[in-house]
Coordinates of N, CA, C and O and ligand atoms in Angstrom, one line a residue:
M1 N 46.6 4.8 25.3 CA 45.7 5.0 26.0 C 45.3 4.1 27.0 O 45.1 2.9 26.9
T2 N 44.9 4.9 28.1 CA 44.8 3.8 29.5 C 43.0 3.6 29.2 O 42.3 4.3 29.4
E3 N 42.8 1.9 29.5 CA 41.5 1.9 29.6 C 41.0 1.7 30.8 O 41.9 1.3 31.8
P4 N 39.4 1.9 31.2 CA 39.1 1.8 32.5 C 39.1 0.3 32.9 O 39.0 -0.7 32.3
Q5 N 39.7 0.0 34.3 CA 39.5 -1.4 34.8 C 38.6 -2.1 34.8 O 38.5 -3.1 34.2
D6 N 37.2 -1.5 34.8 CA 36.1 -2.0 34.8 C 35.4 -1.7 33.5 O 34.1 -1.9 33.1
A7 N 36.4 -1.8 32.3 CA 35.7 -1.5 30.7 C 34.5 -2.4 30.6 O 35.0 -3.6 30.6
R8 N 33.5 -2.3 30.2 CA 32.1 -3.2 30.0 C 31.7 -3.0 28.8 O 31.1 -3.7 27.7
F9 N 31.8 -1.7 28.2 CA 31.0 -1.3 27.0 C 32.3 -0.7 26.0 O 33.3 0.0 26.2
R10 N 32.0 -1.0 25.0 CA 32.5 -0.5 23.8 C 31.6 0.6 23.0 O 30.8 0.5 22.5
R11 N 32.5 1.4 22.4 CA 31.8 2.9 21.9 C 32.7 3.2 20.6 O 33.9 3.3 20.4
I12 N 31.8 3.0 19.7 CA 32.5 3.2 18.1 C 31.6 4.7 17.6 O 30.6 4.8 17.8
V13 N 32.5 5.4 17.1 CA 32.1 6.9 16.5 C 32.5 6.7 14.8 O 33.6 6.0 14.7
Y14 N 31.5 6.8 14.0 CA 32.0 6.5 12.5 C 31.2 7.3 11.9 O 30.4 8.2 12.3
S15 N 31.7 7.8 10.7 CA 31.1 8.7 9.8 C 30.8 8.0 8.6 O 31.8 7.0 8.4
S16 N 29.9 8.5 7.9 CA 29.5 7.7 6.4 C 29.1 8.8 5.8 O 28.6 9.8 5.5
I17 N 28.9 8.2 4.3 CA 28.4 9.1 3.3 C 26.8 8.6 2.5 O 26.7 7.3 2.4
A18 N 25.8 9.4 2.6 CA 24.4 8.8 2.2 C 24.5 8.6 0.7 O 25.3 9.5 0.2
T19 N 24.3 7.8 0.4 CA 24.2 7.1 -1.1 C 23.4 7.7 -1.8 O 23.5 8.3 -2.8
A20 N 22.0 7.9 -1.1 CA 21.0 8.9 -1.9 C 20.8 10.3 -0.7 O 21.6 10.1 0.3
R21 N 20.3 11.1 -1.5 CA 20.0 12.2 -0.2 C 19.4 11.8 1.0 O 18.0 10.8 0.9
A22 N 19.9 11.7 2.3 CA 19.2 11.5 3.5 C 18.2 12.3 3.9 O 18.3 13.2 4.5
D23 N 16.7 12.3 3.3 CA 15.8 13.2 3.7 C 15.3 13.0 5.1 O 15.7 11.9 5.5
D24 N 14.3 13.7 5.5 CA 13.9 13.4 6.5 C 13.3 12.0 6.7 O 13.4 11.6 7.8
E25 N 12.6 12.0 5.9 CA 11.9 10.6 5.7 C 12.7 9.1 5.9 O 12.7 8.3 6.8
T26 N 14.2 9.4 5.2 CA 15.1 8.5 5.2 C 15.6 8.2 6.6 O 15.7 7.3 7.3
Q27 N 16.0 9.5 7.3 CA 16.3 9.5 8.6 C 15.5 9.1 9.8 O 15.8 8.6 10.5
I28 N 14.3 9.3 9.3 CA 13.1 8.7 10.4 C 13.0 7.3 10.3 O 12.8 6.5 11.5
D29 N 13.2 6.7 9.1 CA 13.1 5.3 9.0 C 14.3 4.4 9.8 O 13.8 3.7 10.3
I30 N 15.3 5.1 9.5 CA 16.7 4.3 10.2 C 16.5 4.7 11.4 O 16.9 3.7 12.4
L31 N 15.9 5.6 12.0 CA 15.7 5.8 13.5 C 14.8 5.0 14.2 O 14.9 4.0 15.1
R32 N 13.9 4.7 13.6 CA 12.4 4.0 13.9 C 13.1 2.4 14.0 O 13.4 1.6 15.1
Q33 N 14.0 2.3 12.7 CA 14.5 0.9 12.9 C 15.8 0.5 14.0 O 15.7 -0.5 14.7
S34 N 16.5 1.6 14.0 CA 17.5 1.3 15.1 C 17.0 1.6 16.5 O 17.4 0.6 17.3
R35 N 15.9 2.1 16.8 CA 15.6 2.1 18.0 C 15.1 0.8 18.4 O 15.1 0.4 19.6
A36 N 13.9 0.3 17.7 CA 13.5 -0.9 17.7 C 14.6 -2.2 18.0 O 14.6 -3.0 19.2
N37 N 15.7 -2.3 17.4 CA 16.8 -3.2 17.2 C 17.5 -2.8 18.8 O 17.7 -4.0 19.3
N38 N 17.8 -1.6 18.6 CA 18.8 -1.4 19.7 C 18.3 -1.8 21.1 O 19.2 -1.9 22.2
G39 N 16.9 -1.4 21.4 CA 16.5 -1.6 22.7 C 16.5 -3.1 22.8 O 16.9 -3.4 24.2
L40 N 16.3 -3.9 22.0 CA 16.7 -5.2 22.5 C 17.7 -5.9 22.4 O 18.0 -6.7 23.2
N41 N 18.8 -5.0 21.6 CA 20.4 -5.5 21.9 C 21.1 -5.1 22.7 O 22.0 -4.8 22.8
G42 N 20.6 -3.6 23.8 CA 21.3 -3.0 24.6 C 22.0 -2.1 24.0 O 23.1 -1.8 24.7
I43 N 21.9 -1.5 23.0 CA 22.8 -0.6 22.2 C 22.6 0.9 22.6 O 20.9 1.2 22.5
S44 N 23.0 1.8 22.9 CA 22.5 3.4 22.9 C 23.5 4.0 22.0 O 24.2 3.4 21.5
G45 N 23.1 5.4 21.8 CA 24.0 6.0 21.0 C 23.1 7.3 20.5 O 22.1 7.7 21.0
V46 N 23.8 8.0 19.3 CA 23.3 9.3 18.8 C 23.3 8.9 17.1 O 24.9 8.5 16.9
L47 N 22.4 9.7 16.5 CA 22.6 9.6 15.2 C 22.5 11.0 14.4 O 21.5 11.6 14.9
L48 N 23.4 11.6 13.9 CA 23.5 13.0 13.4 C 23.4 13.0 11.6 O 24.4 11.9 11.0
S49 N 22.8 13.8 11.0 CA 23.0 13.5 9.7 C 22.7 15.2 9.0 O 21.7 15.9 9.8
D50 N 23.5 15.6 8.0 CA 23.0 16.9 7.4 C 22.5 16.8 6.3 O 22.0 17.5 5.3
G51 N 21.9 15.5 5.7 CA 21.2 15.1 4.6 C 22.3 14.3 3.5 O 22.2 13.8 2.9
K52 N 23.5 15.1 3.7 CA 24.5 14.3 3.1 C 25.5 13.4 3.5 O 26.1 12.1 2.8
R53 N 25.6 13.4 4.7 CA 26.5 12.2 5.9 C 26.1 12.0 6.9 O 25.2 12.8 7.6
F54 N 26.3 11.0 7.4 CA 26.2 10.6 9.1 C 27.2 10.4 9.9 O 28.3 10.1 9.6
L55 N 26.9 10.7 11.1 CA 27.9 10.6 12.2 C 27.2 9.6 13.3 O 25.9 10.5 13.7
Q56 N 27.8 8.9 13.7 CA 27.0 7.9 14.7 C 28.0 7.7 15.8 O 29.1 7.2 15.4
V57 N 27.1 7.4 17.0 CA 27.9 7.0 18.3 C 27.0 5.7 18.3 O 26.0 6.0 18.5
L58 N 27.5 4.5 18.7 CA 27.2 3.4 19.1 C 28.1 2.7 20.3 O 29.1 3.0 20.4
E59 N 27.0 2.4 21.6 CA 27.5 2.0 22.8 C 26.9 0.6 23.1 O 25.8 0.5 23.0
G60 N 27.6 -0.4 23.3 CA 26.7 -1.3 24.2 C 28.2 -2.5 24.5 O 29.2 -2.0 24.4
T61 N 27.6 -3.8 24.8 CA 28.7 -4.6 24.9 C 29.5 -4.9 23.7 O 29.1 -4.9 22.6
P62 N 30.9 -5.4 23.8 CA 31.5 -5.8 22.5 C 31.0 -6.5 21.4 O 31.1 -6.5 20.2
E63 N 30.2 -7.4 22.1 CA 29.8 -8.3 21.2 C 28.7 -7.7 20.4 O 28.3 -8.0 19.0
A64 N 27.6 -7.0 21.1 CA 26.6 -6.4 20.4 C 27.1 -5.4 19.5 O 26.4 -5.6 18.5
I65 N 28.0 -4.5 19.5 CA 28.6 -3.6 18.8 C 29.1 -4.2 17.3 O 29.0 -3.7 16.4
A66 N 29.9 -5.3 17.7 CA 30.5 -6.0 16.4 C 29.3 -6.3 15.7 O 29.4 -6.3 14.5
H67 N 28.3 -7.1 16.3 CA 27.2 -7.4 15.7 C 26.5 -6.3 14.7 O 26.2 -6.2 13.7
V68 N 26.3 -5.2 15.7 CA 25.4 -3.9 14.8 C 26.4 -3.5 13.7 O 25.8 -2.9 12.5
F69 N 27.5 -3.1 14.3 CA 28.5 -2.3 13.3 C 28.7 -3.4 11.7 O 28.8 -2.7 10.7
A70 N 28.6 -4.5 12.1 CA 28.7 -5.2 10.8 C 27.6 -5.3 9.8 O 27.7 -4.9 8.8
Q71 N 26.3 -5.0 10.4 CA 25.2 -4.9 10.0 C 25.0 -3.5 9.3 O 24.5 -3.5 7.8
I72 N 25.4 -2.3 10.1 CA 25.5 -1.1 9.6 C 26.5 -0.9 8.3 O 26.2 -0.5 7.4
S73 N 27.6 -1.3 8.4 CA 28.7 -1.4 7.4 C 28.2 -1.8 6.3 O 28.4 -1.4 5.3
A74 N 27.3 -3.0 6.0 CA 26.8 -3.6 5.0 C 25.4 -2.7 4.6 O 24.9 -3.1 3.3
D75 N 25.1 -1.6 4.9 CA 23.9 -1.3 4.4 C 23.9 -0.1 3.2 O 24.8 0.7 3.5
P76 N 23.3 -0.4 2.2 CA 23.4 0.0 1.2 C 23.0 1.7 1.0 O 23.1 2.6 0.0
R77 N 22.8 2.0 2.2 CA 21.9 3.4 2.3 C 23.2 4.8 2.4 O 23.1 6.0 2.5
H78 N 24.1 4.0 3.0 CA 25.2 5.1 3.2 C 26.8 4.2 2.6 O 26.8 2.8 2.1
A79 N 27.4 4.5 2.5 CA 28.8 4.1 2.0 C 30.2 5.0 2.6 O 30.0 5.9 3.4
E80 N 31.1 4.5 2.3 CA 32.6 5.0 2.9 C 32.3 5.1 4.6 O 32.7 6.3 5.1
V81 N 31.9 3.9 5.1 CA 32.4 4.0 6.5 C 33.6 4.1 6.8 O 34.0 3.4 6.7
R82 N 33.6 5.2 8.0 CA 34.9 5.3 8.5 C 34.9 5.4 10.0 O 34.3 6.4 10.6
T83 N 35.8 4.7 10.5 CA 35.7 4.6 12.0 C 36.7 5.7 12.6 O 37.5 5.7 11.9
L84 N 36.1 6.6 13.5 CA 36.6 8.0 13.9 C 37.5 7.3 15.2 O 38.6 7.8 15.5
N85 N 36.3 6.6 16.1 CA 37.0 6.2 17.4 C 36.4 5.1 17.7 O 35.5 4.8 17.5
D86 N 37.5 4.0 18.5 CA 36.9 3.1 19.0 C 37.4 2.9 20.1 O 38.4 2.3 20.2
E87 N 36.6 2.7 21.1 CA 37.3 2.4 22.6 C 36.6 1.5 23.5 O 35.0 1.5 23.2
L88 N 36.9 1.2 24.8 CA 36.2 0.6 25.5 C 36.2 1.5 26.9 O 36.8 2.5 27.3
D89 N 34.8 1.5 27.4 CA 34.6 2.4 28.7 C 33.6 1.8 29.7 O 33.3 0.9 29.2
S90 N 34.0 2.4 31.3 CA 33.1 1.5 32.1 C 31.5 1.9 32.3 O 30.6 1.5 32.8
R91 N 31.4 3.3 31.2 CA 30.3 3.7 31.2 C 29.7 4.4 29.9 O 30.4 4.5 29.4
R92 N 28.7 4.2 29.8 CA 27.7 4.8 28.6 C 27.6 6.4 28.8 O 27.4 6.8 29.7
I93 N 28.0 7.0 27.7 CA 27.2 8.5 27.8 C 26.0 8.6 27.2 O 25.3 9.5 27.6
F94 N 25.6 7.8 26.5 CA 23.9 8.1 25.8 C 23.2 7.1 26.4 O 22.1 6.6 25.8
S95 N 23.4 6.6 27.9 CA 22.6 6.1 28.8 C 21.2 6.4 28.5 O 21.2 7.6 28.7
G96 N 20.1 5.7 28.4 CA 18.9 5.8 28.3 C 18.3 6.3 26.7 O 17.0 6.4 26.7
W97 N 19.0 6.3 26.1 CA 18.8 6.2 24.4 C 19.1 5.4 23.5 O 20.0 4.8 23.4
T98 N 18.1 4.7 22.9 CA 18.2 3.6 22.3 C 18.7 4.1 20.7 O 19.4 3.5 19.9
M99 N 18.4 5.6 20.4 CA 19.1 6.2 19.4 C 18.4 7.7 19.3 O 17.7 8.1 19.0
A100 N 19.8 8.3 20.0 CA 19.2 9.7 20.1 C 19.3 10.7 18.6 O 20.0 10.0 17.6
S101 N 18.5 11.8 18.6 CA 18.8 12.5 17.2 C 18.7 13.8 17.4 O 17.8 14.0 18.6
M102 N 18.9 14.8 16.7 CA 19.1 15.9 17.0 C 17.5 16.7 16.7 O 17.1 17.7 16.4
S103 N 17.0 15.6 15.5 CA 15.8 16.3 15.0 C 14.5 16.3 15.9 O 13.7 16.8 15.6
D104 N 14.6 15.7 17.3 CA 13.9 15.9 18.3 C 13.9 16.8 19.2 O 15.0 16.8 19.7
K105 N 13.3 18.0 18.6 CA 13.6 19.4 19.7 C 13.5 19.2 21.0 O 14.4 19.8 21.5
R106 N 12.8 18.4 21.3 CA 12.5 18.1 22.9 C 13.6 17.7 23.6 O 13.9 17.9 24.7
E107 N 14.5 16.8 22.8 CA 15.9 16.3 23.3 C 17.1 16.9 22.7 O 18.3 16.2 23.6
S108 N 17.0 18.0 22.0 CA 18.2 18.5 21.4 C 19.0 18.8 22.5 O 20.3 18.9 22.2
D109 N 18.8 19.6 23.4 CA 19.6 20.2 24.6 C 20.1 19.4 25.0 O 21.4 19.2 25.3
A110 N 19.5 18.1 25.5 CA 20.2 16.9 26.4 C 21.1 16.2 25.6 O 22.0 16.0 26.0
V111 N 20.8 16.1 24.1 CA 21.9 15.4 23.5 C 22.8 16.1 23.1 O 24.1 15.7 23.3
R112 N 23.0 17.6 23.1 CA 23.9 18.4 22.8 C 25.0 18.3 24.2 O 26.3 18.4 24.1
E113 N 24.2 18.3 25.5 CA 25.1 18.2 26.5 C 25.9 16.8 26.6 O 26.9 16.9 26.8
R114 N 25.2 15.8 26.2 CA 26.1 14.5 26.2 C 27.0 14.5 25.1 O 28.1 13.9 25.3
L115 N 26.8 15.1 24.0 CA 28.0 15.3 23.0 C 29.1 15.9 23.5 O 30.4 15.3 23.0
Q116 N 28.7 17.1 24.3 CA 30.0 17.9 24.8 C 31.1 16.9 25.9 O 31.9 17.0 25.8
V117 N 30.3 16.0 26.3 CA 31.0 14.8 27.3 C 31.8 13.9 26.5 O 33.1 13.7 26.8
L118 N 31.2 13.6 25.4 CA 31.6 12.8 24.2 C 33.1 13.4 23.7 O 34.2 13.3 23.7
L119 N 32.7 14.7 23.4 CA 34.1 15.8 22.8 C 34.9 16.2 23.4 O 36.1 16.4 23.2
R120 N 34.7 16.0 24.7 CA 35.6 16.9 25.6 C 37.0 16.1 25.7 O 38.2 16.7 25.7
S121 N 36.8 14.5 25.5 CA 38.2 13.9 25.4 C 38.3 13.2 24.1 O 39.3 12.7 24.0
A122 N 37.8 13.9 23.0 CA 38.2 13.6 21.9 C 38.9 14.2 20.9 O 39.5 15.6 21.2
P123 N 39.7 13.4 20.0 CA 41.0 14.4 19.4 C 40.4 15.5 18.6 O 39.1 15.3 18.4
A124 N 41.1 16.2 18.4 CA 40.9 17.4 17.4 C 40.0 17.4 16.1 O 38.8 18.0 16.0
D125 N 40.6 16.3 15.5 CA 39.8 16.0 14.0 C 38.3 15.8 14.4 O 37.3 15.8 13.7
I126 N 38.1 14.7 15.7 CA 36.7 14.2 15.7 C 35.6 15.3 16.0 O 34.5 15.7 15.8
R127 N 36.5 16.3 17.0 CA 35.4 17.4 17.4 C 35.0 18.2 16.1 O 34.0 18.6 16.4
A128 N 36.1 18.6 15.2 CA 35.9 19.4 14.3 C 34.8 18.7 13.3 O 33.8 19.4 12.8
E129 N 34.5 17.6 13.1 CA 33.6 16.8 12.3 C 32.3 17.0 13.2 O 31.2 17.3 12.0
F130 N 32.2 17.0 14.3 CA 30.7 17.0 14.9 C 30.4 18.5 15.2 O 29.1 18.8 15.0
E131 N 31.6 19.4 15.6 CA 30.9 20.7 15.3 C 30.4 21.1 13.9 O 29.6 21.9 13.9
D132 N 31.2 20.5 13.0 CA 30.5 20.9 11.6 C 29.3 20.2 11.4 O 28.3 21.3 11.0
I133 N 29.0 19.3 11.7 CA 27.7 18.9 11.4 C 26.7 19.4 12.4 O 25.4 19.8 11.8
L134 N 27.1 19.3 13.7 CA 25.9 20.3 14.6 C 25.5 21.8 13.8 O 24.4 22.1 14.3
R135 N 26.3 22.2 13.1 CA 25.8 23.7 13.1 C 24.8 23.6 12.1 O 24.1 24.3 11.8
T136 N 24.9 22.5 11.2 CA 23.8 22.4 10.2 C 22.7 21.7 10.8 O 21.5 22.0 9.9
V137 N 22.8 21.0 11.8 CA 21.4 20.6 12.2 C 21.1 21.2 13.2 O 19.6 20.4 13.7
G138 N 21.1 22.5 13.6 CA 20.7 23.4 14.4 C 21.5 23.6 15.6 O 21.0 23.3 16.8
Ligands
LIG1 C1 23.2 5.4 9.1 C2 22.9 4.2 9.6 C3 22.7 3.9 11.0 C4 21.7 2.9 11.3 N1 21.9 2.7 12.8 C5 21.5 1.3 12.9 C6 21.6 1.2 14.4 O1 21.9 2.0 15.3 N2 20.8 -0.1 14.7 C7 20.3 -0.8 14.1 O2 19.9 -2.1 14.3 N3 20.2 -0.7 12.9 C8 20.9 0.4 12.2 N4 20.8 0.7 10.9 C9 20.4 -0.1 10.2 C10 21.3 -1.4 9.8 O3 21.7 -1.0 8.9 C11 20.2 -2.5 9.2 O4 19.5 -2.1 8.1 C12 19.2 -3.3 10.2 O5 20.2 -3.2 11.5 C13 18.8 -4.3 9.8 O6 17.8 -4.8 10.9 P1 16.4 -5.4 10.5 O7 17.4 -7.2 10.4 O8 15.6 -5.7 11.8 O9 16.1 -5.2 9.5 C14 21.7 2.0 10.4 C15 21.3 2.2 9.1 C16 22.3 3.5 8.4 C17 22.1 3.5 7.1

């Protein structure tokens, strides 16, 4: 894979399995915590969940991503954290969102549009995972 010359951002896409049912309250808690921290750490991305599993995109400097991904991987609210893609890019796809979510109806169209940008160049298996979870989240 060729990396952009001015690659400054690292983007990780991972999936995981919720250890307890990720109900609305759990998802809201995670989003609130993510948005507060990510704003301080310059991280952008999106978090999707169908209640049983999570799919998340994290973007930021390589240092910030290494730090947050280590924390997230150790979080007991989910398990089987599996990295689907890990790449460098010169630009963010989710610029402006400290953690976007499809649960916010006002932003779901914009989030969907950004996801299409991500998936355009993604391998077929990753596209299939996102399309599957997007069918259940509306
Ligand atoms: C599915 C999932 C996604 C998460 N995403 C983020 C995130 O984007 N940013 C973040 O700081 N914490 C995220 N967390 C929470 C971290 O695992 C961890 O609890 C948090 O970073 C600790 O923050 P604190 O030191 O402020 O309590 C996520 C947790 C889960 C289960």
